[in-house]
Short mmCIF file of C-alpha atoms and ligand atoms in Angstrom, two decimals:
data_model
loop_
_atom_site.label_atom_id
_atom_site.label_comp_id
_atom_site.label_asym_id
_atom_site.label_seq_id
_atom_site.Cartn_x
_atom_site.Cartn_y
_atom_site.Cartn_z
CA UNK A 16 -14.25 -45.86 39.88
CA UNK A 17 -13.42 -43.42 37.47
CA UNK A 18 -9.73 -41.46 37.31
CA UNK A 19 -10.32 -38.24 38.15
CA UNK A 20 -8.05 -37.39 35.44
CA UNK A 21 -10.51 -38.62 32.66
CA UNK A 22 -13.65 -37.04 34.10
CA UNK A 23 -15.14 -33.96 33.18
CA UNK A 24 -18.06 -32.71 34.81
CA UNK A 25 -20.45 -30.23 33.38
CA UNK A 26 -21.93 -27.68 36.15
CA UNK A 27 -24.71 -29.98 37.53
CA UNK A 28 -21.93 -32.37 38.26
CA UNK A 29 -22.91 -34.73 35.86
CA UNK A 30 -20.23 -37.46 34.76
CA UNK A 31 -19.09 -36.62 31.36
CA UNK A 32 -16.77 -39.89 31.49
CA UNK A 33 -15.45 -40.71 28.47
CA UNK A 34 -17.31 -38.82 26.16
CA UNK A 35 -16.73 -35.76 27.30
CA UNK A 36 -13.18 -35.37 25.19
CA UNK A 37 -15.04 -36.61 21.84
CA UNK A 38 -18.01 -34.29 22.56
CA UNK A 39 -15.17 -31.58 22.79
CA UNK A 40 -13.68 -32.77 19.19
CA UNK A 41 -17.08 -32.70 17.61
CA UNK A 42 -17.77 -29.18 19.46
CA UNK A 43 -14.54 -28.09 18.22
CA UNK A 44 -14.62 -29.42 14.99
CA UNK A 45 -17.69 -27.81 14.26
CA UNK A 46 -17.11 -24.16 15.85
CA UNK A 47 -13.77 -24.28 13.59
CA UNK A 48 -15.89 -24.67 10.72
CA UNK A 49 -18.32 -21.88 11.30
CA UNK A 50 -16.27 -19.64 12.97
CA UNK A 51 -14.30 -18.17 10.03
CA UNK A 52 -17.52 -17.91 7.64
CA UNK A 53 -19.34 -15.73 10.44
CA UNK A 54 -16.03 -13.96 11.35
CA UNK A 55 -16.95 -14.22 14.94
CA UNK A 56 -14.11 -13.48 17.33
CA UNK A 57 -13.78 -15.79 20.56
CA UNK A 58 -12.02 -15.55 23.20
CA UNK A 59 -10.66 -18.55 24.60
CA UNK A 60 -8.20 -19.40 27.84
CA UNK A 61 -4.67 -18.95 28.17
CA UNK A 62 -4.00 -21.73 29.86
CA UNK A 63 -3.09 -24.07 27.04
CA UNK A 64 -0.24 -25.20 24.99
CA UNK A 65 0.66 -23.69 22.44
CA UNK A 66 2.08 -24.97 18.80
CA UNK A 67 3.68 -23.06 15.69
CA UNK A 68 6.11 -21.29 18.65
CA UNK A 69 8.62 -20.58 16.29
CA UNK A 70 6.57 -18.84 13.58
CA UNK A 71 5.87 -16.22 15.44
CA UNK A 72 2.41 -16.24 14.93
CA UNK A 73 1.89 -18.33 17.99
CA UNK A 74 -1.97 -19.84 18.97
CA UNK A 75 -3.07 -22.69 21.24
CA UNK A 76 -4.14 -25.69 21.37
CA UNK A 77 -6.41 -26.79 23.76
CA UNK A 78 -8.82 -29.89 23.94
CA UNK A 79 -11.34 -28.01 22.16
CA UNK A 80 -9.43 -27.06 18.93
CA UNK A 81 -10.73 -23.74 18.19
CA UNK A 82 -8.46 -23.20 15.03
CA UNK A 83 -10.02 -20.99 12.14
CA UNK A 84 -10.75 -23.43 9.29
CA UNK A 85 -9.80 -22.83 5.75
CA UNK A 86 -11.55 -25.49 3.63
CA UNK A 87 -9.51 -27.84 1.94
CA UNK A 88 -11.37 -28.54 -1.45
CA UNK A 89 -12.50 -32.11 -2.31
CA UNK A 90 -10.99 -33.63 -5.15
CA UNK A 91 -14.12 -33.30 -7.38
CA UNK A 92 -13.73 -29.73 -6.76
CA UNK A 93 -9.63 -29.35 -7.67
CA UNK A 94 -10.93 -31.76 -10.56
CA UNK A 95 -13.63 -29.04 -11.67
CA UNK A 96 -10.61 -25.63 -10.71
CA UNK A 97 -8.34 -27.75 -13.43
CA UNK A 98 -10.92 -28.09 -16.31
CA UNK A 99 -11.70 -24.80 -15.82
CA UNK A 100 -8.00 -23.16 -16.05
CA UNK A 101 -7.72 -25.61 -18.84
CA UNK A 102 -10.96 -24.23 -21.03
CA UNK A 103 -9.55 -20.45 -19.93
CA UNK A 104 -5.86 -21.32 -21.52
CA UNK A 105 -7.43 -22.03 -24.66
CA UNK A 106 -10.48 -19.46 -24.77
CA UNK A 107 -7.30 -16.90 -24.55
CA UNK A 108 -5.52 -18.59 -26.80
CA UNK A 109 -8.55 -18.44 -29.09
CA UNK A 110 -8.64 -14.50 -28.18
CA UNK A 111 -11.97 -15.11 -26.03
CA UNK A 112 -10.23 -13.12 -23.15
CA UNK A 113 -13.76 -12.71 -21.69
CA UNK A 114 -14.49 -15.76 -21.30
CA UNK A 115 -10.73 -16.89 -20.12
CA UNK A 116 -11.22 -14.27 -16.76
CA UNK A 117 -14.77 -15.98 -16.34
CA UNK A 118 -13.38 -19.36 -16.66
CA UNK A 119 -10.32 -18.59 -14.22
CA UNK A 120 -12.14 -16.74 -11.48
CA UNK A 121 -14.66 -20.04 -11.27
CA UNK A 122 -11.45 -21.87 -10.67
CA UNK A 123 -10.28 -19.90 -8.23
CA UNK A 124 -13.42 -19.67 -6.76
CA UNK A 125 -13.52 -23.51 -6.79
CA UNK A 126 -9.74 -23.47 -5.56
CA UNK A 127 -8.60 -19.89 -3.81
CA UNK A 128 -5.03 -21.31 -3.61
CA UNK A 129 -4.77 -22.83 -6.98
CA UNK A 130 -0.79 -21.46 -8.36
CA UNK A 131 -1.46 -21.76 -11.82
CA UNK A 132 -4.64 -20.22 -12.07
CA UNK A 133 -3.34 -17.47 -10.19
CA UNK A 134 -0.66 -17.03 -12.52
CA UNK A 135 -2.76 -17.80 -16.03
CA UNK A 136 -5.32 -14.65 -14.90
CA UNK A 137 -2.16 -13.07 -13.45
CA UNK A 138 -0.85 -13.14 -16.95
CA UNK A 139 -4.48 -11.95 -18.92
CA UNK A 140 -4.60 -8.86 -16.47
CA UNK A 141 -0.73 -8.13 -17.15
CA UNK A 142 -1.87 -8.48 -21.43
CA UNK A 143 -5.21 -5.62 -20.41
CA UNK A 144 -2.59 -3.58 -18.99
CA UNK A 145 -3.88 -4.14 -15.24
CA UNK A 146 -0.50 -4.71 -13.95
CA UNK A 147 -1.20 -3.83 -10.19
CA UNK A 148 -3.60 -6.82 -9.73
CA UNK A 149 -1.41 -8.83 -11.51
CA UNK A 150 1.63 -8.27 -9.48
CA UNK A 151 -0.52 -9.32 -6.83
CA UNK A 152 -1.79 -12.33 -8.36
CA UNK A 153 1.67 -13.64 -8.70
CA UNK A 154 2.51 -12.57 -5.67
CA UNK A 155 -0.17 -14.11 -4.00
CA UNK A 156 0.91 -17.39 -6.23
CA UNK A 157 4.93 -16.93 -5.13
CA UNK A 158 3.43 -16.79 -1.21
CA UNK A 159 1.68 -20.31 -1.72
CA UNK A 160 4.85 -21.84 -3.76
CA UNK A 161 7.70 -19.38 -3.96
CA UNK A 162 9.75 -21.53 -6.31
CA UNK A 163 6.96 -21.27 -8.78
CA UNK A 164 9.07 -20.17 -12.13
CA UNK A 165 6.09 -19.11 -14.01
CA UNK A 166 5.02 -16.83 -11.48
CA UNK A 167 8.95 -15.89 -10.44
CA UNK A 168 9.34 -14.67 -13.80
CA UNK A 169 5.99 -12.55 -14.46
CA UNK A 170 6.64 -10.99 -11.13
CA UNK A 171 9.95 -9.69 -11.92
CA UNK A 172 8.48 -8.19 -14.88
CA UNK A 173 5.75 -6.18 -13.17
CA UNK A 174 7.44 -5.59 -9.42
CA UNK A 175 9.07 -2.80 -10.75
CA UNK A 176 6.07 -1.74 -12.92
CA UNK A 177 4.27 -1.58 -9.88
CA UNK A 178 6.93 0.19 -7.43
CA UNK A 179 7.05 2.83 -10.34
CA UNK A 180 2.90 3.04 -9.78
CA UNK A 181 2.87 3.44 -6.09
CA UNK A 182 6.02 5.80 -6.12
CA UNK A 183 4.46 8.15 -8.94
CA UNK A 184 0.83 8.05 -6.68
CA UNK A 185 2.92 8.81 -3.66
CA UNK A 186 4.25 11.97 -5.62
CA UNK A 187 0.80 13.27 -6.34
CA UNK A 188 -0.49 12.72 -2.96
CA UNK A 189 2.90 14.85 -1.99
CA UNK A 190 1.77 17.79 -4.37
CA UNK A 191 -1.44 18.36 -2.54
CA UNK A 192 -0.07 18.14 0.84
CA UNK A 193 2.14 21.06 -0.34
CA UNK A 194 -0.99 23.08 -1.74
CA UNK A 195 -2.17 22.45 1.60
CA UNK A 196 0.34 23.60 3.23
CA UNK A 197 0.87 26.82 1.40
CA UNK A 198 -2.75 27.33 2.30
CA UNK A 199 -2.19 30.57 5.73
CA UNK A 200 -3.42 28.82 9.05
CA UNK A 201 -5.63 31.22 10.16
CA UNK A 202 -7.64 30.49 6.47
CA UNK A 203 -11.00 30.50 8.12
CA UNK A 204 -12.25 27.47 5.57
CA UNK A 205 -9.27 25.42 6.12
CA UNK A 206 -10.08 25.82 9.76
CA UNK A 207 -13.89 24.99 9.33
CA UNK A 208 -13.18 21.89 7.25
CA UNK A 209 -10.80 20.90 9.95
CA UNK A 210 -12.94 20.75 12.80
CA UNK A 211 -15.68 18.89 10.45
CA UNK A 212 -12.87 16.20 9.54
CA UNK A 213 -12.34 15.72 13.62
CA UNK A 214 -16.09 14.88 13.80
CA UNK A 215 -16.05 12.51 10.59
CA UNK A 216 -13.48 10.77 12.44
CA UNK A 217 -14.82 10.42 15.54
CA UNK A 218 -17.95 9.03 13.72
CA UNK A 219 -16.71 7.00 11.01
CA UNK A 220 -14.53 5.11 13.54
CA UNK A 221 -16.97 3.68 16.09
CA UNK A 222 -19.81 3.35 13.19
CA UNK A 223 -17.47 1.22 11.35
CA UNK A 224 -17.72 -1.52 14.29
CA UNK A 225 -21.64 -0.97 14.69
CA UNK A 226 -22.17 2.09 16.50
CA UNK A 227 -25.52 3.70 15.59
CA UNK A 228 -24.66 7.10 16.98
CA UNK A 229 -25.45 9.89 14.07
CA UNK A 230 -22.68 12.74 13.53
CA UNK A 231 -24.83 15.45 15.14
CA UNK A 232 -25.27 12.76 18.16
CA UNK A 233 -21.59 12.77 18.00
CA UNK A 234 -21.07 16.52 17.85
CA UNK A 235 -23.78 17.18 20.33
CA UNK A 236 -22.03 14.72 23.12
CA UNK A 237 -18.55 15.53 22.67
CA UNK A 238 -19.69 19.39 22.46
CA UNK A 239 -22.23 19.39 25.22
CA UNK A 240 -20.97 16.55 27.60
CA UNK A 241 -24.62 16.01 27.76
CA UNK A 242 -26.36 12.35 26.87
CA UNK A 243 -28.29 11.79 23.95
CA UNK A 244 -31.79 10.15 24.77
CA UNK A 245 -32.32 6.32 23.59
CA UNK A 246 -29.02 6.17 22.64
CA UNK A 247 -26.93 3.52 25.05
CA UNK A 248 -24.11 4.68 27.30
CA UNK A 249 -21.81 2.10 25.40
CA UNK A 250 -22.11 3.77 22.42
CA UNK A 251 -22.01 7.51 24.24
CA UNK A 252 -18.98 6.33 26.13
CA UNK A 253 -17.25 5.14 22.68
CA UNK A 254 -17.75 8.44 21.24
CA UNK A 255 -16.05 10.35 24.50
CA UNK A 256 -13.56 7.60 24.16
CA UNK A 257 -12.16 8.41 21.08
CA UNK A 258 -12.59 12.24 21.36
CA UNK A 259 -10.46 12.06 24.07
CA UNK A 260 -7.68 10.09 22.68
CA UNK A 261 -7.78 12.17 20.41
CA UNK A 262 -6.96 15.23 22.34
CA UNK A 263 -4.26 13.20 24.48
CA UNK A 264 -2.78 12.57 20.83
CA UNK A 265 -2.59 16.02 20.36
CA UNK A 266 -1.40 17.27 23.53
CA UNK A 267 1.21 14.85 24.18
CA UNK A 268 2.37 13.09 21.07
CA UNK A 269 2.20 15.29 18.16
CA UNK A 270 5.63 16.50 18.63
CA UNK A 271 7.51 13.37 19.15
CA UNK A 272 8.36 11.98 16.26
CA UNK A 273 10.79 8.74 16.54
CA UNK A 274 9.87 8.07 19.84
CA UNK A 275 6.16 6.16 20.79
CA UNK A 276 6.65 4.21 23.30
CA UNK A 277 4.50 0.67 24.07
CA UNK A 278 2.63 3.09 27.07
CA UNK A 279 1.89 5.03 24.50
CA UNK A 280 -0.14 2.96 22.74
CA UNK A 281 -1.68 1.96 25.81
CA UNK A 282 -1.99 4.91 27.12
CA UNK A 283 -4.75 5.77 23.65
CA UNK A 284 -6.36 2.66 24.07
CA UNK A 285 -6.63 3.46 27.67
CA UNK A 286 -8.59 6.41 26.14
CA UNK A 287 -10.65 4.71 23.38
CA UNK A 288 -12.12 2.36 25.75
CA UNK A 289 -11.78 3.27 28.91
CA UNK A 290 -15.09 4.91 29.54
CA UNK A 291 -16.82 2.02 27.62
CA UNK A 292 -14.96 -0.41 30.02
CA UNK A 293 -12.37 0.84 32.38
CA UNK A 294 -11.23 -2.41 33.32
CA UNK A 295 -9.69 -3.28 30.05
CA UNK A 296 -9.14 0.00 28.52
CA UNK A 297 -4.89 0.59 28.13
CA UNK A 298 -4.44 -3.15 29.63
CA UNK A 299 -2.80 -5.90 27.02
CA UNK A 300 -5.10 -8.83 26.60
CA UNK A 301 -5.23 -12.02 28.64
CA UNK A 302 -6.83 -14.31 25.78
CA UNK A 303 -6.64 -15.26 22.25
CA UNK A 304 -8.86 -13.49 20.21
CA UNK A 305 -9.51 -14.56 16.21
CA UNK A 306 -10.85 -11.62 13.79
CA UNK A 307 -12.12 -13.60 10.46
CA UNK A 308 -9.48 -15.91 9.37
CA UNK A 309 -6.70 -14.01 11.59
CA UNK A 310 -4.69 -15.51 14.44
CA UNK A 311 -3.39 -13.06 16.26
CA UNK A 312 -0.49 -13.84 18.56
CA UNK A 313 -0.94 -15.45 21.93
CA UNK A 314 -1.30 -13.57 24.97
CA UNK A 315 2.27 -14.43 26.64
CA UNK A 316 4.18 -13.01 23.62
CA UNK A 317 2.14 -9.64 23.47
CA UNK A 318 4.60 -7.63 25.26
CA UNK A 319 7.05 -9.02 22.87
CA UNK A 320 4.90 -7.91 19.77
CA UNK A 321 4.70 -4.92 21.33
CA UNK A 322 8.31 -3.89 21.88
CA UNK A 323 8.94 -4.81 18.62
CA UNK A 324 6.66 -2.75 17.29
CA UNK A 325 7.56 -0.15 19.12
CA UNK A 326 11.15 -0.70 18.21
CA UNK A 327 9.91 -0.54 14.50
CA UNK A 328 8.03 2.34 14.85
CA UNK A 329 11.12 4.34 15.99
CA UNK A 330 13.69 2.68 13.44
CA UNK A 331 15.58 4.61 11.22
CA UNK A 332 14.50 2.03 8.39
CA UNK A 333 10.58 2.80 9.31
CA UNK A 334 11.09 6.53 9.33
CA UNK A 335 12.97 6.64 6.04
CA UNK A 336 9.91 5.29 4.26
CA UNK A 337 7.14 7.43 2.97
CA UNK A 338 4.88 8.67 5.35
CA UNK A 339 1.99 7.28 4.00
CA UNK A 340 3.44 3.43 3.87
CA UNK A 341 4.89 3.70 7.42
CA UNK A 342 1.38 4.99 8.70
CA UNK A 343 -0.24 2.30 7.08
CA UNK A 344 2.39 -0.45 8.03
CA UNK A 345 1.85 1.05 11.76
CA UNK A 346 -1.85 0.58 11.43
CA UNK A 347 -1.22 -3.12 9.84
CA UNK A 348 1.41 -4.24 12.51
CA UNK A 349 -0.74 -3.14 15.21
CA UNK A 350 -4.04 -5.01 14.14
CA UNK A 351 -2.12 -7.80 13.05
CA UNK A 352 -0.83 -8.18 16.82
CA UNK A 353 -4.67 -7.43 17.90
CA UNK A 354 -3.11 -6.60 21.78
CA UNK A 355 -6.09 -5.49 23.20
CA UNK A 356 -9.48 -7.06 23.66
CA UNK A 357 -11.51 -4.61 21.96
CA UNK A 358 -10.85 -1.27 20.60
CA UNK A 359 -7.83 -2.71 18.61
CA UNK A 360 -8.92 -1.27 14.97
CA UNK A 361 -9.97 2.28 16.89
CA UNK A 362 -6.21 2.41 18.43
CA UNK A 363 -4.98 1.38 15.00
CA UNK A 364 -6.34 4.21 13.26
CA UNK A 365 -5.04 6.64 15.42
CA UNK A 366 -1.86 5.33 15.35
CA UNK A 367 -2.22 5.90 11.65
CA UNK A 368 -3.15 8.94 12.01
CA UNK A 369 -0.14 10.37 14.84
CA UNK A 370 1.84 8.98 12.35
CA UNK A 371 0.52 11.41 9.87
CA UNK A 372 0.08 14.45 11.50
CA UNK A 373 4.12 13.49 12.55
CA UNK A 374 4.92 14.12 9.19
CA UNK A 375 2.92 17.10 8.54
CA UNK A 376 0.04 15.23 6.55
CA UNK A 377 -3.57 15.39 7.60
CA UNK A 378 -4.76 12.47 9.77
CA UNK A 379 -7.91 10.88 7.38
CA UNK A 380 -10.58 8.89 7.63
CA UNK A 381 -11.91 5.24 7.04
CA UNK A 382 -15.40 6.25 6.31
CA UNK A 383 -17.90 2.98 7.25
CA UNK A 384 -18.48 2.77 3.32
CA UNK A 385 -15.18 1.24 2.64
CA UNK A 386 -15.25 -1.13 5.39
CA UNK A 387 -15.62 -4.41 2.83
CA UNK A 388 -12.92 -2.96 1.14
CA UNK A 389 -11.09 -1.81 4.35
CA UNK A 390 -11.64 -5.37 5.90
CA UNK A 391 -10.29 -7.05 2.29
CA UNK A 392 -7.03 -4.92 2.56
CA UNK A 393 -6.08 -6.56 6.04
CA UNK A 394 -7.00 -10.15 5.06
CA UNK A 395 -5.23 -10.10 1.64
CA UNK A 396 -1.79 -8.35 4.05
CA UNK A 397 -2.33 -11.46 6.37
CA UNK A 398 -1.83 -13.54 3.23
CA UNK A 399 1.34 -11.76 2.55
CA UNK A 400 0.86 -8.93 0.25
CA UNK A 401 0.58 -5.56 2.46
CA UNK A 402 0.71 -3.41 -0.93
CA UNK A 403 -3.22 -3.04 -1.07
CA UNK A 404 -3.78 -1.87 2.36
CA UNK A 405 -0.87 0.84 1.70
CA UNK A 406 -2.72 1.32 -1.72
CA UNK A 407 -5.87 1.76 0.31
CA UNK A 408 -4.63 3.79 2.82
CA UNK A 409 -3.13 6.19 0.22
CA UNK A 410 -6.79 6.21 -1.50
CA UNK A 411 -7.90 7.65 1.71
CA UNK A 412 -5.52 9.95 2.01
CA UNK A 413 -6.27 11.80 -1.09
CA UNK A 414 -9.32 11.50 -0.41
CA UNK A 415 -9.06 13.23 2.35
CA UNK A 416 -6.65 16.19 0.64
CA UNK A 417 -9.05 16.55 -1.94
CA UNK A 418 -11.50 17.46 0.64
CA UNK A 419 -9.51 19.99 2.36
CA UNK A 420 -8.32 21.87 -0.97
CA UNK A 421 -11.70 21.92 -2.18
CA UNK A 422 -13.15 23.24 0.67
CA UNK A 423 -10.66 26.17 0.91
CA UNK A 424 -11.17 27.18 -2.61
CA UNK A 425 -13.18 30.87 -2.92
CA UNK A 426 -16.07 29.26 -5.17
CA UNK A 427 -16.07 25.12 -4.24
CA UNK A 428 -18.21 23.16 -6.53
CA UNK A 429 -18.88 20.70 -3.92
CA UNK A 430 -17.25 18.90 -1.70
CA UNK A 431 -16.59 15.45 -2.29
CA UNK A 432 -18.36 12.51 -0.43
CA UNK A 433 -16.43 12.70 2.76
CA UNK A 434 -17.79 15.17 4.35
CA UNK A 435 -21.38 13.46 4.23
CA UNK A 436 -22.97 16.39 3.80
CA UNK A 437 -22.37 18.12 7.43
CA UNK A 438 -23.04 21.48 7.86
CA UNK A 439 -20.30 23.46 8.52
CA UNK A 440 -20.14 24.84 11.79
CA UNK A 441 -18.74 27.76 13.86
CA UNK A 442 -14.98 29.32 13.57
CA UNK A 443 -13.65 27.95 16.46
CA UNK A 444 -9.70 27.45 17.92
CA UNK A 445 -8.36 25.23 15.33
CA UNK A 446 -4.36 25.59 16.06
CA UNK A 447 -3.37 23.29 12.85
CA UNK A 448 -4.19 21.76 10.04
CA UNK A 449 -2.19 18.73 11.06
CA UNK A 450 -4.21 18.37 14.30
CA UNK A 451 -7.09 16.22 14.45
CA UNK A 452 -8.73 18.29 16.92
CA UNK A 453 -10.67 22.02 17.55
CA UNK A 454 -9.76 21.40 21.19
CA UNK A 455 -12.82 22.09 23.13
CA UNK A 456 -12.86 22.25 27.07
N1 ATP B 505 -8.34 -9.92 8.71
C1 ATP B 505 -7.94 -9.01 9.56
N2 ATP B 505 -6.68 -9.02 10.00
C2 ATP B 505 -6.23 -8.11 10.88
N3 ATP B 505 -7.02 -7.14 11.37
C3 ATP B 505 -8.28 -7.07 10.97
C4 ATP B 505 -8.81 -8.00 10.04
N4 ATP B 505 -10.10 -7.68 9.82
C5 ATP B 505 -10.35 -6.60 10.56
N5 ATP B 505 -9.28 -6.23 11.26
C6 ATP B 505 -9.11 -5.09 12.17
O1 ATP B 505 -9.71 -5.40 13.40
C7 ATP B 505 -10.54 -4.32 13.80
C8 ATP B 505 -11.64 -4.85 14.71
O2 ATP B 505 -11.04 -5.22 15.94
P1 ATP B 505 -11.62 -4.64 17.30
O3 ATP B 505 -13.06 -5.01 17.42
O4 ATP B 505 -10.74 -4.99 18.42
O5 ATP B 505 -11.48 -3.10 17.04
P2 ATP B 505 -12.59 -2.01 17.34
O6 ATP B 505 -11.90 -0.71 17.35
O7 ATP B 505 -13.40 -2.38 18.53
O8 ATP B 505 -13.54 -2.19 16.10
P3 ATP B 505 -13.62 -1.35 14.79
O9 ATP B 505 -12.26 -1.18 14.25
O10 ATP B 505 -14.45 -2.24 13.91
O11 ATP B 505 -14.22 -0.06 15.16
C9 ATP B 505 -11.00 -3.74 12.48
O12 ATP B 505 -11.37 -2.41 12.56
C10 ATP B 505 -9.76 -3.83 11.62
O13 ATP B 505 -8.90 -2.74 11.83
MG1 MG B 506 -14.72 -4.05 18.54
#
């Protein structure tokens, strides 16, 4: 007789026995090694141990170890990372600088987390004057060893390089929103381009996770109520979904500034998804979830995460920083935290966004172009630099100024690629620029 403590039984009822726990290694073992080069997100139960409790960044352990994998290289491969940084310190010492960046990106190619490469093509960039990707390299170096002198040293040369760099970009993006501003409400263009920015939104948002759904689908369900034919309700209800978060942003939370509340949050998400799936829309999730290489935290300590950010949200220290950085730190903090189980980068970007229109700037757009780069942002801020997702978020956000003032000049030259070539449509109630929405009934 067997304990029943050491059997497993598979749904036929078959004995498993002994093997059953190895079986689970080798299952695991393997799914840990795809799952981060597919990026597929699982979800697995809660009812497991966890580990790493007081990082913060909690996940758990359960027989089948469903860890994301990061590849350890082999020895022949740190071997072939070494030769290579060694070749690149003397091709630049030999002024073959071309040949010194090939040399060091194979090595960090052969070894991502290699310090002293990091730091030699740090330094090359910093000589060609690229000192924004080489404060991140040494950055990136200082998060792996942070006693690292070399890299110490370089990056207290170019930190406050760099602040100087984001501050003066922050200044320009200011300007516009002033020319914006100055623009009268009732400016009939300004109003046009509005309403076509609330459809780019709404489409850019769900295409960016897959949905096929056109922008005159988009336009034609959210304006007509009425389905589109051949198109799936999924994608239908995802478009009503964020449409009406939308509105419920702008009728409810516009106007207070300092204070979002966790329902809040839910209460968008409830919005986002709930027509694509009521049961989970505005409810916190019950499993883990991975996205790529992330962990997010584990389901017990979401309401935690959650409070916290909230309490963040409304800090004086959060709303002291520039609009644009605490938008973009709201949209990191909530992804990072990844609280729901789907709808999580849709709720994100309006949370970006109320943050925006909060402080009187225009809520923007992800467009489903940048998503590589979008999706490059969050994983290099998991690794501990958040700069280049603020950096990115501020791209859009010009981007997205630049669109407006050119479209209320008298004789535009053309717009630039955001609007996607839309046709402009109808005056219709557009009560501010800093709404996301032409509210229709
Ligand atoms: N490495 C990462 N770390 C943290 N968040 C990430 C990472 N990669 C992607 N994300 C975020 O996760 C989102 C996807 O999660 P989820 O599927 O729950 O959201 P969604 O709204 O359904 O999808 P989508 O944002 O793609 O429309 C992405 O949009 C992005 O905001
Ligand atoms: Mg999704």
């Amino acid at each position: 007789m067997t304990s029943a403590t050491t059997v497993w039984r598979d749904s036929g009822g078959r004995v498993l026995g002994g093997w059953g726990p190895l079986l689970c290694v080798l299952v695991g073992a393997l799914v840990a090694v795809i799952l981060p080069r597919v990026g597929v997100r699982v979800r697995v139960q809660d009812d497991c141990r966890e580990w790493g409790g007081s990082t913060g960044l909690t996940v758990p352990f359960t027989a089948v170890d469903l860890l994301p994998y990061k590849a350890k290289p082999s020895p022949e491969t740190e071997a072939e990372a070494r030769a290579a940084l060694q070749q690149a310190v003397e091709m630049r010492k030999q002024g073959k600088r071309d040949k010194a960046h090939r040399l060091l990106v194979h090595a960090l190619n052969m070894n991502p987390d290699y310090v002293d490469a990091l730091t030699e093509l740090g330094t090359l960039l910093e000589e060609d004057q690229d000192v924004v990707q080489a404060d991140h390299l040494y950055t990136k170096a200082l998060a792996l060893a942070p006693c690292d002198r070399r890299a110490l040293v370089s990056r207290d040369r170019t930190l406050p390089l760099v602040d100087e760099i984001d501050r003066r970009h922050f200044g320009v993006i200011d300007g516009k929103v002033r020319q914006l501003a100055s623009i009268p409400t009732g400016n009939s263009a300004l109003r046009r381009v509005m309403e076509e920015t609330y459809y780019h939104h709404v489409y850019h948002t769900v295409a960016i996770e897959g949905n096929t759904l056109t922008l005159s689908e988009i336009r034609h369900i959210i304006e007509t109520r009425y389905a589109v034919p051949g198109k799936s309700l999924r994608e239908q209800s995802e478009a009503i979904g964020v449409d009406a978060a939308m509105k419920y942003i702008n009728a409810t939370l516009l106007s207070r500034a300092g204070a979002i509340a966790v329902a809040d949050i839910l209460e968008i998400h409830r919005r986002v998804l709930g027509f694509a799936d009521p049961v989970e829309g505005g409810r916190l999730r019950t499993g883990q979830v991975f996205v790529g290489r992330h962990i997010p935290p584990h389901p017990r300590d979401l309401r935690r995460h959650m409070e916290e950010l909230a309490l963040w949200l409304n800090s004086e220290e959060a709303l002291q920083l520039h609009p644009v950085e605490y938008a973009a730190l709201a949209h990191y903090k909530l992804v990072y935290v990844h609280p729901f189980v789907d709808g999580n980068g849709r709720t994100s970007r309006l949370l970006m966004n109320l943050a925006l229109m909060q402080a009187r700037y225009p809520p923007i757009t992800v467009r489903t172009e940048q998503r590589a780069e979008y999706y490059g942002a969050l994983d290099t801020a998991n690794e501990g630099d958040v700069r280049p997702f603020i950096r990115f978020i501020a791209k859009c956000t010009e981007i997205t100024l630049d669109t407006l003032l050119i479209a209320t000049r008298e004789h535009p030259v053309g717009l630039p690629g955001t609007m996607g070539g839309a046709g402009a449509h109808q005056d219709q109630a557009c009560p501010d620029r800093h709404q996301t929405i032409p509210v229709h009934n």
